[in-house]
Short mmCIF file of C-alpha atoms and ligand atoms in Angstrom, two decimals:
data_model
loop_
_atom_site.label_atom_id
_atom_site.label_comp_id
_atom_site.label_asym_id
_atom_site.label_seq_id
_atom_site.Cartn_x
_atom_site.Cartn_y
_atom_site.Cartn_z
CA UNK V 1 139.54 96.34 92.45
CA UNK V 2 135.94 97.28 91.07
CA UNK V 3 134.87 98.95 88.03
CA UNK V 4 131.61 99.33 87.24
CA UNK V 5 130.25 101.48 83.62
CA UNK V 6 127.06 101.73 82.46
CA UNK V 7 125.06 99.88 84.38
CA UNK V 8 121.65 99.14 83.57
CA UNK V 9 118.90 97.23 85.13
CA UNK V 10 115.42 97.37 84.20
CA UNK V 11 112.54 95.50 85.14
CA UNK V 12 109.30 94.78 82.78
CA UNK V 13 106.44 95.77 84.75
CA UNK V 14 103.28 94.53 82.22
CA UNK V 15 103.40 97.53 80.03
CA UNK V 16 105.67 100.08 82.10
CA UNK V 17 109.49 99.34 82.55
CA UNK V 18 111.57 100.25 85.75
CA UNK V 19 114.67 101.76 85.17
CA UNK V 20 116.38 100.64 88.53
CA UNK V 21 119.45 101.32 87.41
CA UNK V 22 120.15 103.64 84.58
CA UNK V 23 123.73 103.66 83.44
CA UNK V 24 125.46 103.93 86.44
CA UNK V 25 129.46 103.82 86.77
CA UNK V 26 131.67 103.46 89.68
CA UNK V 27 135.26 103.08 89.84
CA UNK V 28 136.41 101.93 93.88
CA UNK V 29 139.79 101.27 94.41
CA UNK V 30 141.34 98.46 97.05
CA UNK V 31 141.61 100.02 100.58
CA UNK V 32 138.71 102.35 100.05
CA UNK V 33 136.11 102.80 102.49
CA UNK V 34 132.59 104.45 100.26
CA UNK V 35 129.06 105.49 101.57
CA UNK V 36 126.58 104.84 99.04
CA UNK V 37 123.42 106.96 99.71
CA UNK V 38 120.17 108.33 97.99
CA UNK V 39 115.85 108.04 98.36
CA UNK V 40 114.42 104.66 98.85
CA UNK V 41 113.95 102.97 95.54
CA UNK V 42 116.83 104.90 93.95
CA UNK V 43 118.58 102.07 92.88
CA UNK V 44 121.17 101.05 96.00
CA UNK V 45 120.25 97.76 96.39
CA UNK V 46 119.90 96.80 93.03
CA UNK V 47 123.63 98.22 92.65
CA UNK V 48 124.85 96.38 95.51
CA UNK V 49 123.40 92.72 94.17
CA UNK V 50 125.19 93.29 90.83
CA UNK V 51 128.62 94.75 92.64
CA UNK V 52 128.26 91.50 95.07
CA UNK V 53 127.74 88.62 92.15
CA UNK V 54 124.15 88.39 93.51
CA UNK V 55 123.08 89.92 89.95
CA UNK V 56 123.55 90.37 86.34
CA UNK V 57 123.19 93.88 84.90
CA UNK V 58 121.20 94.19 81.67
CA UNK V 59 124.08 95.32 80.32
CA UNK V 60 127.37 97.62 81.09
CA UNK V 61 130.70 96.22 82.16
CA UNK V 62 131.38 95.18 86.11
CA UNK V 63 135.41 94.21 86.54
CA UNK V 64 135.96 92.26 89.65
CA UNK V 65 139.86 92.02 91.09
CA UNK V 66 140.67 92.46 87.61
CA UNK V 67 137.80 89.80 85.91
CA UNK V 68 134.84 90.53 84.03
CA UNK V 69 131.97 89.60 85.86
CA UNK V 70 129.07 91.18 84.10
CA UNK V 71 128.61 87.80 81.63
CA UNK V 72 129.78 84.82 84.37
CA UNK V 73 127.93 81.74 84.52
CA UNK V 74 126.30 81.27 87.67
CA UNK V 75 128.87 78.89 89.02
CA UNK V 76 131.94 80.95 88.75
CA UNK V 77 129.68 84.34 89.55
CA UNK V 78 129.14 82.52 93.32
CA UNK V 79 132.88 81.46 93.49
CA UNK V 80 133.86 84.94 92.76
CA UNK V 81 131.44 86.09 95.17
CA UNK V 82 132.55 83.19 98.26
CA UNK V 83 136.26 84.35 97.07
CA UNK V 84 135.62 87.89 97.67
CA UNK V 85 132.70 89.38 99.19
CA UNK V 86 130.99 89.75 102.14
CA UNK V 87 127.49 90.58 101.66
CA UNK V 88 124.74 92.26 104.48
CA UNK V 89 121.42 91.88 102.97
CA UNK V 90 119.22 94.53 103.72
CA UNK V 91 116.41 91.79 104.93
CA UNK V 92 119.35 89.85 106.65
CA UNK V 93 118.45 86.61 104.56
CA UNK V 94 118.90 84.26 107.55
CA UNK V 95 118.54 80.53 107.15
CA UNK V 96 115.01 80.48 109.54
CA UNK V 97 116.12 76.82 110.87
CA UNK V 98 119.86 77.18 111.14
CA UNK V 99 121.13 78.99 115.15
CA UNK V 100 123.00 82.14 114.95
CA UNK V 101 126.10 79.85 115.47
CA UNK V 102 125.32 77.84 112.40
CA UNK V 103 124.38 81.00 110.11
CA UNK V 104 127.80 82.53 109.85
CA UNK V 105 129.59 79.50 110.29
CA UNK V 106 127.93 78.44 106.57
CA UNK V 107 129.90 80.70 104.33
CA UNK V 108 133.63 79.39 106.02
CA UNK V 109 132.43 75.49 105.65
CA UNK V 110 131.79 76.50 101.51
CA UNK V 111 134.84 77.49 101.54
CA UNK V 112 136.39 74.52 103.05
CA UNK V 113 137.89 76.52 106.30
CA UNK V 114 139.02 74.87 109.60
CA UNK V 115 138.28 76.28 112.63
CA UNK V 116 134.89 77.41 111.12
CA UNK V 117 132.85 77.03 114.65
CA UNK V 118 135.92 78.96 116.30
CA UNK V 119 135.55 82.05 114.42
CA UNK V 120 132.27 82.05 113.57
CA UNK V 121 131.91 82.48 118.14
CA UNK V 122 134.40 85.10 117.28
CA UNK V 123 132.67 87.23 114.83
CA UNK V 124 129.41 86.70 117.04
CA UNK V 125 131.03 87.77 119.95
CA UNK V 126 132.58 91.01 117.94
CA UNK V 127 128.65 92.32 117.59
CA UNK V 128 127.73 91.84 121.04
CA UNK V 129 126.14 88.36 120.53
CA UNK V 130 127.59 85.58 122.84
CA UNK V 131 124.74 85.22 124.98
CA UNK V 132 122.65 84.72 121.42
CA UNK V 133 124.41 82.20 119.52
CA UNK V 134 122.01 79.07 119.71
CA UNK V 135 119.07 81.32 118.64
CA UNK V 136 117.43 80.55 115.67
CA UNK V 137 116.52 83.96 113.46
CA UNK V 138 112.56 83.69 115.27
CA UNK V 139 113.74 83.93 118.50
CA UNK V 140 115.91 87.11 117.70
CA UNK V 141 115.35 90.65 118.15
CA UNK V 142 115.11 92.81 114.70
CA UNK V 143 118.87 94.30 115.42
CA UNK V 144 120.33 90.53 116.70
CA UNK V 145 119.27 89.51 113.32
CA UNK V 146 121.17 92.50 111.83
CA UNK V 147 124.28 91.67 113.19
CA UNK V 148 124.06 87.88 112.32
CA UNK V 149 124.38 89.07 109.14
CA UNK V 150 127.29 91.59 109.87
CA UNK V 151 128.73 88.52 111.69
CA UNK V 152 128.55 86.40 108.60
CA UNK V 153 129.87 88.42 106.31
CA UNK V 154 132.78 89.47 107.99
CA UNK V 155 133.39 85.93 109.42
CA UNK V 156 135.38 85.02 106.39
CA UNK V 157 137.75 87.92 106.14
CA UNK V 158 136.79 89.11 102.73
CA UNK V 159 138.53 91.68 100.21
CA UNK V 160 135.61 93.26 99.91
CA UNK V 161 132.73 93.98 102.30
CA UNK V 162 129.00 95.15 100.51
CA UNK V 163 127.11 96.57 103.69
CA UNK V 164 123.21 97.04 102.55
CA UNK V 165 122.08 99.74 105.54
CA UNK V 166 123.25 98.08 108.33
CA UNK V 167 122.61 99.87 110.97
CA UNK V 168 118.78 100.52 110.60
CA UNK V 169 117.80 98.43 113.10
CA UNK V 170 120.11 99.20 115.90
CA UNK V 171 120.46 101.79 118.42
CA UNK V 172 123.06 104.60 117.89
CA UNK V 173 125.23 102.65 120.47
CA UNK V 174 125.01 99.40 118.48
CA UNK V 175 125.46 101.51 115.30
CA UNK V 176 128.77 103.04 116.52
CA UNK V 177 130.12 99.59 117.48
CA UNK V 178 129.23 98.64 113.83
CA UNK V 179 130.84 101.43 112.27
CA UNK V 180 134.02 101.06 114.53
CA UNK V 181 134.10 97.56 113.35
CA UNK V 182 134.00 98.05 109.25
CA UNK V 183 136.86 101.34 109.68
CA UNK V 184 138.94 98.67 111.53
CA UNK V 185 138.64 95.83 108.72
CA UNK V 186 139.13 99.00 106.71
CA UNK V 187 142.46 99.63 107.99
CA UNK V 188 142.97 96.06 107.43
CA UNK V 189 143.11 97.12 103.56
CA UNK V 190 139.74 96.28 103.24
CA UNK V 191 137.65 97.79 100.97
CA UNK V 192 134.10 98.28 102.21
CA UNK V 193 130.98 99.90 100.65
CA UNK V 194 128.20 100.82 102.71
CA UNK V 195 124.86 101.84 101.84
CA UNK V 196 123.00 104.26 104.23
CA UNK V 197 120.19 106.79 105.17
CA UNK V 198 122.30 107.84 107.97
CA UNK V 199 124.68 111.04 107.78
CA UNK V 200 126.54 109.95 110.89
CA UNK V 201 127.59 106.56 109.35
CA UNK V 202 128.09 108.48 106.12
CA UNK V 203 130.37 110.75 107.08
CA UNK V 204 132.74 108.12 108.54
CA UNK V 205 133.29 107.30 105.11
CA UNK V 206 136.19 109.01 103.39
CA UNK V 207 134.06 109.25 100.23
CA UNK V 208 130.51 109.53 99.52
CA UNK V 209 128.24 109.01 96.22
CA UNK V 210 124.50 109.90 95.82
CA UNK V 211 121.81 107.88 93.72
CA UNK V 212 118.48 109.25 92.18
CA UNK V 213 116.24 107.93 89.97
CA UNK V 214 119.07 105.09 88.84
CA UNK V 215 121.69 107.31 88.23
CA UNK V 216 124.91 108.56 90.44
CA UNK V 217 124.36 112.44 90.94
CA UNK V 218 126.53 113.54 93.10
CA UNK V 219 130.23 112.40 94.10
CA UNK V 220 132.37 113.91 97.32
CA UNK K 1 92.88 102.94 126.36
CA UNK K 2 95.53 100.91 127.46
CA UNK K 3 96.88 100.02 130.36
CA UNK K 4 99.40 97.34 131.06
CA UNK K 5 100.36 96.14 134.61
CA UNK K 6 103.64 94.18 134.92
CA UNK K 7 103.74 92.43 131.92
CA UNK K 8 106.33 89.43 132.17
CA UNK K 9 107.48 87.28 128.72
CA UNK K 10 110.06 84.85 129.19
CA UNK K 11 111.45 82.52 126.32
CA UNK K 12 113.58 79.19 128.07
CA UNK K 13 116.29 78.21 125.97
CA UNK K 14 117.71 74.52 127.26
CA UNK K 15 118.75 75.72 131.01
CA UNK K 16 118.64 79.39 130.66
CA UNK K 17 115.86 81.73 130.32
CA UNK K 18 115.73 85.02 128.80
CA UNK K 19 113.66 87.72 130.38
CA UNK K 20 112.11 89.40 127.47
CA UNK K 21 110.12 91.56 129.64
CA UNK K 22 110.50 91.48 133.23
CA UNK K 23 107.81 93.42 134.74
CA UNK K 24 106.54 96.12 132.44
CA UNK K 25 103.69 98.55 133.15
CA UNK K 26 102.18 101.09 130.88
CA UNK K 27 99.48 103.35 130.63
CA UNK K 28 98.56 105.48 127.45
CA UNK K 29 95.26 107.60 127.26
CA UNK K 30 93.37 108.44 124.63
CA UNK K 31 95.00 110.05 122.13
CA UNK K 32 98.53 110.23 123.26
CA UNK K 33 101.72 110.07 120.63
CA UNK K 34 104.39 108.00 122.90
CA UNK K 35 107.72 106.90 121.89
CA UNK K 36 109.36 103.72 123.14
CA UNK K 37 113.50 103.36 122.89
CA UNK K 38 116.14 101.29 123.85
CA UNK K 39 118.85 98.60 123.18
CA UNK K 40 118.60 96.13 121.07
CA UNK K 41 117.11 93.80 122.68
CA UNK K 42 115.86 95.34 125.40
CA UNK K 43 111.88 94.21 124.83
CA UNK K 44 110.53 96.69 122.72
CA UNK K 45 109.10 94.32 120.09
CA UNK K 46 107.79 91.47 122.73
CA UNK K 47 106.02 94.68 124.50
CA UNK K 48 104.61 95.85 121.11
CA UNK K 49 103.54 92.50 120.37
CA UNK K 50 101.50 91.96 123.52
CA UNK K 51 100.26 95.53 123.26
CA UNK K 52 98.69 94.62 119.75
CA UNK K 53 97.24 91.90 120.84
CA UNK K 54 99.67 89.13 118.83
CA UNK K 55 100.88 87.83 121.58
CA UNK K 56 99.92 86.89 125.03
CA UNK K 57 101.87 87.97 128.37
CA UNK K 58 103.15 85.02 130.92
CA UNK K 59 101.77 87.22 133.57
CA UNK K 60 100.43 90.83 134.30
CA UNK K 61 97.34 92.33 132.86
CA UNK K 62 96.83 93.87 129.83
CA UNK K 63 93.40 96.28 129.56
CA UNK K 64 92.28 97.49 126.02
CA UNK K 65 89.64 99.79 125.43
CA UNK K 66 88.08 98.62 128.87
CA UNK K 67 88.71 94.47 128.52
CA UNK K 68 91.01 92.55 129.80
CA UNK K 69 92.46 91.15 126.67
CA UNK K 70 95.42 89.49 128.67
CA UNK K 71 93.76 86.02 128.75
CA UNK K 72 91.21 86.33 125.69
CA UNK K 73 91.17 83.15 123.79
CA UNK K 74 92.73 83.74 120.16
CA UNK K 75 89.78 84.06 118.12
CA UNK K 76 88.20 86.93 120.15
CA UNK K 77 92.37 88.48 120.28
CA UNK K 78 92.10 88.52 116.77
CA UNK K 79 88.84 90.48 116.93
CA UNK K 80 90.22 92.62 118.78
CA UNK K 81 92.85 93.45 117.20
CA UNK K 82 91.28 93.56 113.84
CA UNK K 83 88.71 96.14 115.48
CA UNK K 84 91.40 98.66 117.51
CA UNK K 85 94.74 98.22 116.24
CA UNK K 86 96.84 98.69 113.30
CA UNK K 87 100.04 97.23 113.32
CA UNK K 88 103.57 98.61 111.16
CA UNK K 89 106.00 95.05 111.96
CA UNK K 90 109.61 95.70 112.27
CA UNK K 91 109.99 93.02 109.40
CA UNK K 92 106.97 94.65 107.56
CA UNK K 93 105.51 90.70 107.72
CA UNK K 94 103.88 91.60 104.12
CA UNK K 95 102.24 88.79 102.08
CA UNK K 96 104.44 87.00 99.72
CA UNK K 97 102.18 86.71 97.01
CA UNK K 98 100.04 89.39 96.27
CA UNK K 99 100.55 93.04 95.16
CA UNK K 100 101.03 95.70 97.67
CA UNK K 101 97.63 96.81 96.52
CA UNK K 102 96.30 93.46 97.69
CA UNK K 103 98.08 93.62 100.52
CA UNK K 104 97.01 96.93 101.73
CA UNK K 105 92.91 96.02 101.06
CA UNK K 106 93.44 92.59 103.01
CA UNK K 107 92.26 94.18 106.25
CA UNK K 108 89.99 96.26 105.06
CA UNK K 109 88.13 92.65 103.22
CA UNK K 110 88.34 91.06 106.87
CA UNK K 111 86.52 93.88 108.07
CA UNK K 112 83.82 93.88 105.76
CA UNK K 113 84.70 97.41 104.88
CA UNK K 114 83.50 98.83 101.70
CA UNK K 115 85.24 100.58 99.22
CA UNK K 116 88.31 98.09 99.63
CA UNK K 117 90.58 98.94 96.68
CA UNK K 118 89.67 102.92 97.03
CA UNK K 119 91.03 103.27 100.43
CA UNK K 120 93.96 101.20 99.79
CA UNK K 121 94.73 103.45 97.07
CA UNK K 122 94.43 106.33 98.79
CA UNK K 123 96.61 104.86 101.37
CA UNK K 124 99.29 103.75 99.00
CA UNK K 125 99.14 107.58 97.87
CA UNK K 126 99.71 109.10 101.51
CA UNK K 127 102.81 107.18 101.36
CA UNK K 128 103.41 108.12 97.66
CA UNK K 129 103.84 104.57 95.79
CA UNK K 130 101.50 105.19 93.40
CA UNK K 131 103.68 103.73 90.87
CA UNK K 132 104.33 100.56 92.46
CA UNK K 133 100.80 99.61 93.89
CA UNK K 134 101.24 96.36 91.40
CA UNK K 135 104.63 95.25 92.65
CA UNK K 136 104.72 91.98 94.98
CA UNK K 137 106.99 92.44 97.92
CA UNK K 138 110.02 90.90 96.16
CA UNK K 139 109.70 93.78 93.44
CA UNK K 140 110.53 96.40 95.64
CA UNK K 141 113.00 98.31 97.62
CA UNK K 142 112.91 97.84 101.70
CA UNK K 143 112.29 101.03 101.97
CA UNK K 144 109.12 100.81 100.01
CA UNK K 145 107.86 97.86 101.57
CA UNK K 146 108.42 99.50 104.87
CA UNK K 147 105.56 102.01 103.18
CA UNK K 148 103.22 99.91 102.19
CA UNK K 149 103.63 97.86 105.63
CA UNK K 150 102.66 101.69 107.23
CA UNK K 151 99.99 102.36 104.62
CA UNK K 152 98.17 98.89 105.31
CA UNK K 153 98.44 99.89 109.44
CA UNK K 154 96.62 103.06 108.32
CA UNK K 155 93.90 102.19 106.00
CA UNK K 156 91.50 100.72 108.32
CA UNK K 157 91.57 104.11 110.24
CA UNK K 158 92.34 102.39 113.91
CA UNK K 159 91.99 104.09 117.10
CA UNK K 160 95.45 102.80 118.07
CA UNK K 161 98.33 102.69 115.62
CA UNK K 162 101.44 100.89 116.83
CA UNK K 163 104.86 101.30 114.46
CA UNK K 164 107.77 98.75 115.08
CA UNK K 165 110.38 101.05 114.19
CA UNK K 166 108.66 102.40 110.69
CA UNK K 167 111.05 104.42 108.86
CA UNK K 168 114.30 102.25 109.89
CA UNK K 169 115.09 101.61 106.19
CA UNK K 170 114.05 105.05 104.83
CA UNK K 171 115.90 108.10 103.68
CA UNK K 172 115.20 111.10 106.17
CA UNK K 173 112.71 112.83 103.40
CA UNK K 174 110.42 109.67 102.97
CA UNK K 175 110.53 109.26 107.05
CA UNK K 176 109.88 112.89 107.74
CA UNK K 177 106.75 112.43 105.71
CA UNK K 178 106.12 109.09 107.32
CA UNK K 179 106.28 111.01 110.84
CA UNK K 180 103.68 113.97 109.58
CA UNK K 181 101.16 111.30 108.58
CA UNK K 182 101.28 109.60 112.04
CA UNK K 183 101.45 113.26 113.48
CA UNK K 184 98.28 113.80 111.14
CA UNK K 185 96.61 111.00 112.74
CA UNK K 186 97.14 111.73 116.19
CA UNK K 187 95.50 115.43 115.54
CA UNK K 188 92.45 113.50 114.55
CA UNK K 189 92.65 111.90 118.29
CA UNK K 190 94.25 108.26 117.44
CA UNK K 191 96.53 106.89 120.04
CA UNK K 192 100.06 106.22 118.29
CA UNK K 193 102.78 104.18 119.79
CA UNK K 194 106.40 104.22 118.05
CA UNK K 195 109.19 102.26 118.46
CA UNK K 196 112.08 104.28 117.29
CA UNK K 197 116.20 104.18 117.17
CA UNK K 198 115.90 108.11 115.99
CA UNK K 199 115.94 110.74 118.62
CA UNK K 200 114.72 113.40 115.76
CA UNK K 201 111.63 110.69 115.76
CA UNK K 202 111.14 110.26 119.48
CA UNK K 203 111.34 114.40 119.85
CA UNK K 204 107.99 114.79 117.69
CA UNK K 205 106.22 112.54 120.50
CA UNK K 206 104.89 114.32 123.59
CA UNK K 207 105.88 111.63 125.46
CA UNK K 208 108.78 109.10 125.62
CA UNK K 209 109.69 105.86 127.63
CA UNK K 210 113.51 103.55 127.75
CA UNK K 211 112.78 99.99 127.73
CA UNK K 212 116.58 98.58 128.92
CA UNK K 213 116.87 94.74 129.64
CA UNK K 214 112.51 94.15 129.26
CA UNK K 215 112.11 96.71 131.94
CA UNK K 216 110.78 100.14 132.37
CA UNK K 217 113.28 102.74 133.05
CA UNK K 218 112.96 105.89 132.13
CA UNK K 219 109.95 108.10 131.44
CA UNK K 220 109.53 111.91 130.10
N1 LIG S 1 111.17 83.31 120.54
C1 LIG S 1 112.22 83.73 121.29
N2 LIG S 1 112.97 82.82 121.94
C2 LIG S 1 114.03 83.23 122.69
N3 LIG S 1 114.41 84.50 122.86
C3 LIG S 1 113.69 85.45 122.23
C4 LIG S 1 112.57 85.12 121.41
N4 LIG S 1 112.06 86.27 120.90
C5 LIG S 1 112.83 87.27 121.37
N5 LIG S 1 113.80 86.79 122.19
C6 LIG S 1 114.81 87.57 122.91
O1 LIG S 1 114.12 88.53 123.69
C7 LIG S 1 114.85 89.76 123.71
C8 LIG S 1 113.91 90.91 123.38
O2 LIG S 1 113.50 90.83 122.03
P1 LIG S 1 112.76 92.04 121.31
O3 LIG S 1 112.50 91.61 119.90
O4 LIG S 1 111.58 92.47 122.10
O5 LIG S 1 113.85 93.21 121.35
P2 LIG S 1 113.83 94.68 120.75
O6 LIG S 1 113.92 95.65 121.87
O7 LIG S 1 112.67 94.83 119.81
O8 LIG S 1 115.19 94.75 119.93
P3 LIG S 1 115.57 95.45 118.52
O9 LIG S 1 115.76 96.90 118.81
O10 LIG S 1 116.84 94.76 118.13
O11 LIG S 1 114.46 95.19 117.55
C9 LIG S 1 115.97 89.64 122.68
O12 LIG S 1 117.21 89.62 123.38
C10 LIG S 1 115.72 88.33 121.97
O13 LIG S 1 116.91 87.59 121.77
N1 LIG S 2 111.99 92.59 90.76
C1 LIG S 2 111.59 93.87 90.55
N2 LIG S 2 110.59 94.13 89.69
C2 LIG S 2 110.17 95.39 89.49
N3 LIG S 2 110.69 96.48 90.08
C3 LIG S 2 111.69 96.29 90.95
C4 LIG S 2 112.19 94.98 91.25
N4 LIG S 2 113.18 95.09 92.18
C5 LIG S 2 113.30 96.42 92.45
N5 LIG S 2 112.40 97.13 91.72
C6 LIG S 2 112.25 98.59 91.73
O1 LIG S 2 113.53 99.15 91.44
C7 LIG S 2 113.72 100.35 92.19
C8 LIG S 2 115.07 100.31 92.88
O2 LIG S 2 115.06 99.31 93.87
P1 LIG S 2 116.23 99.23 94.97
O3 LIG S 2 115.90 98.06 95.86
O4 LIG S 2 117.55 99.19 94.30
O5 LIG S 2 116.08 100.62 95.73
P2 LIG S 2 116.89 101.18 97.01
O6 LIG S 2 117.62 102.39 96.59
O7 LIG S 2 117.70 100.08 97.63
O8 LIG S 2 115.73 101.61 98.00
P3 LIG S 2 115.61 101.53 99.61
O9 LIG S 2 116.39 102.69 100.14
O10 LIG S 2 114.13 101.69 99.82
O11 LIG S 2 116.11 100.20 100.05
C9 LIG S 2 112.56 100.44 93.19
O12 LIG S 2 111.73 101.54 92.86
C10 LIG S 2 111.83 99.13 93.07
O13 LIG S 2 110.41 99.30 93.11
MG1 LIG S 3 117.57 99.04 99.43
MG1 LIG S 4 112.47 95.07 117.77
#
């Protein structure tokens, strides 16, 4: 389902160059449920924008349900990515004047869904929201905000879910809830990739990979 | 240094209201290290708000360092603030535009301090981005603008340092070290006030109270 080699990603910095990502590959098969982990600024994020279509790498090879993605045009890079992926930002990335409601409702009226209000209250209601659902971002708590954007990126029952720490902002109660709800899309045949500080959330994962310095060290 | 006597915030949303706090009281001396946990949601962030003088309560009093602050007009809220308080946001709130350098010596220019760019690298050190001190916010990882939101709480060298859940998107390394500076701080007899998730966080405070549904209801 994804195959990543080589990735690189560097960033021109006046005379210095970031190496965010440097030659990194990753092979996940469908079904599989991975913890991504390593220091801040080790290169997760920028791994998960290219493995979600958000990104191009500099250069390397990214194969996506069997396309190469690594050289898409914009257009077809975001209908890949509305096809296939749900995406939890890291900064949530919530529209600041759309509600709650309207927020993961978006990504099922793109793809021309019916029903879209229907399950978007369902996938709200799955993370404990209800009681939140005509709140705009502002007049959220940091962890409501978090699970907006769980909400909307499981809200259109994607192949693949790309979970950027998800759980930072919640309580270990809310965590657990989270983590119960990705295993059970897992068993779905879902596959799901999770980034994470956490050891806990880790270590629900069946298998775990380790970044430093832009580069996979370690693989269990 | 602070006290806080039942402290009410309520938002109205059409017909219903939510109770963001709903009768909070608090007092920290001098000097203290206190942790504050709970739900999501349960009022930690509309309590650290009002505590660093952002926000106003509905009702209740609110005294800092001997003045009722509770009902001071904004100008002389800001003052006070800008004199007492340094402030770590859940959301890191850091300026768009300008470096984290820049952003990091913005309240030290407000103050009139001298020195500006010294301390704020010196700051920036303590939290070791050395390397990235020329990045705007969009050029780095969440994790290290959580540390330069932290590092521009710290340079001013407040008497009261409240963190809105600081090392949320860190590795536990980075937020062990982030912990040892605050722990630093305290020693030197600042009061520090953390909102935390982590119970390995909480334990290094002296003292710990359980916001649940904006009220108080725990203390150790
Ligand atoms: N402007 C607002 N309008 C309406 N409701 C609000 C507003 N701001 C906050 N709330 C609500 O008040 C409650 C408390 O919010 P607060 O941000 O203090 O929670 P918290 O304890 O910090 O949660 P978290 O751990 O998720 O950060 C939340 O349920 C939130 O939905
Ligand atoms: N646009 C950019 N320009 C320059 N440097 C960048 C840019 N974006 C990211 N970086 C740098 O690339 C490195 C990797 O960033 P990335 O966001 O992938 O880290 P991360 O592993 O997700 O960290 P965290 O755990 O803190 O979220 C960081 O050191 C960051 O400073
Ligand atoms: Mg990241
Ligand atoms: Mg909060």
């Amino acid at each position: 389902m994804i195959k990543a080699e080589a990735l690189v990603k560097t960033y021109k910095m006046g005379r210095s160059i970031v190496r965010a990502l440097d030659g990194v590959s990753l092979e996940v098969r469908d079904g599989e449920m991975l913890a991504i982990m390593g220091p801040s600024g080790s290169g997760k994020s920028t791994l998960m924008h290219i493995l979600g279509c958000l990104d191009r790498p500099d250069s390397g090879t990214y194969f996506l349900a069997g396309r190469d993605v690594s050289r898409l045009p914009s257009n077809q890079l975001a209908e890949m990515r509305n096809r296939h992926i749900g995406f939890v930002f890291q900064t949530f990335n919530l529209i600041p004047r759309l509600s709650a409601l309207e927020n993961v409702e978006l990504p099922l009226l793109y793809g021309g869904a019916r029903r879209a209000k229907e399950k978007a209250k369902a996938a709200l209601a799955s993370v404990g929201l209800s009681d939140r659902i005509h709140h705009e971002p502002n007049q959220l708590s940091g962890g409501e905000r978090q699970r907006v954007a769980i909400a909307r990126a499981i809200v259109t029952e994607p192949a693949v879910i790309l979970a950027d720490e998800p759980t930072g902002n919640l309580d270990s109660k809310a965590g657990e809830e989270i983590i119960k709800i990705f295993t059970e899309l897992n068993a779905q045949g879902r596959t799901i990739i999770i980034v994470t500080h956490e050891p806990d959330i880790a270590s629900c994962c069946k298998r775990q990979i380790l970044l430093k310095d832009g580069r996979k060290v370690k693989e269990s």
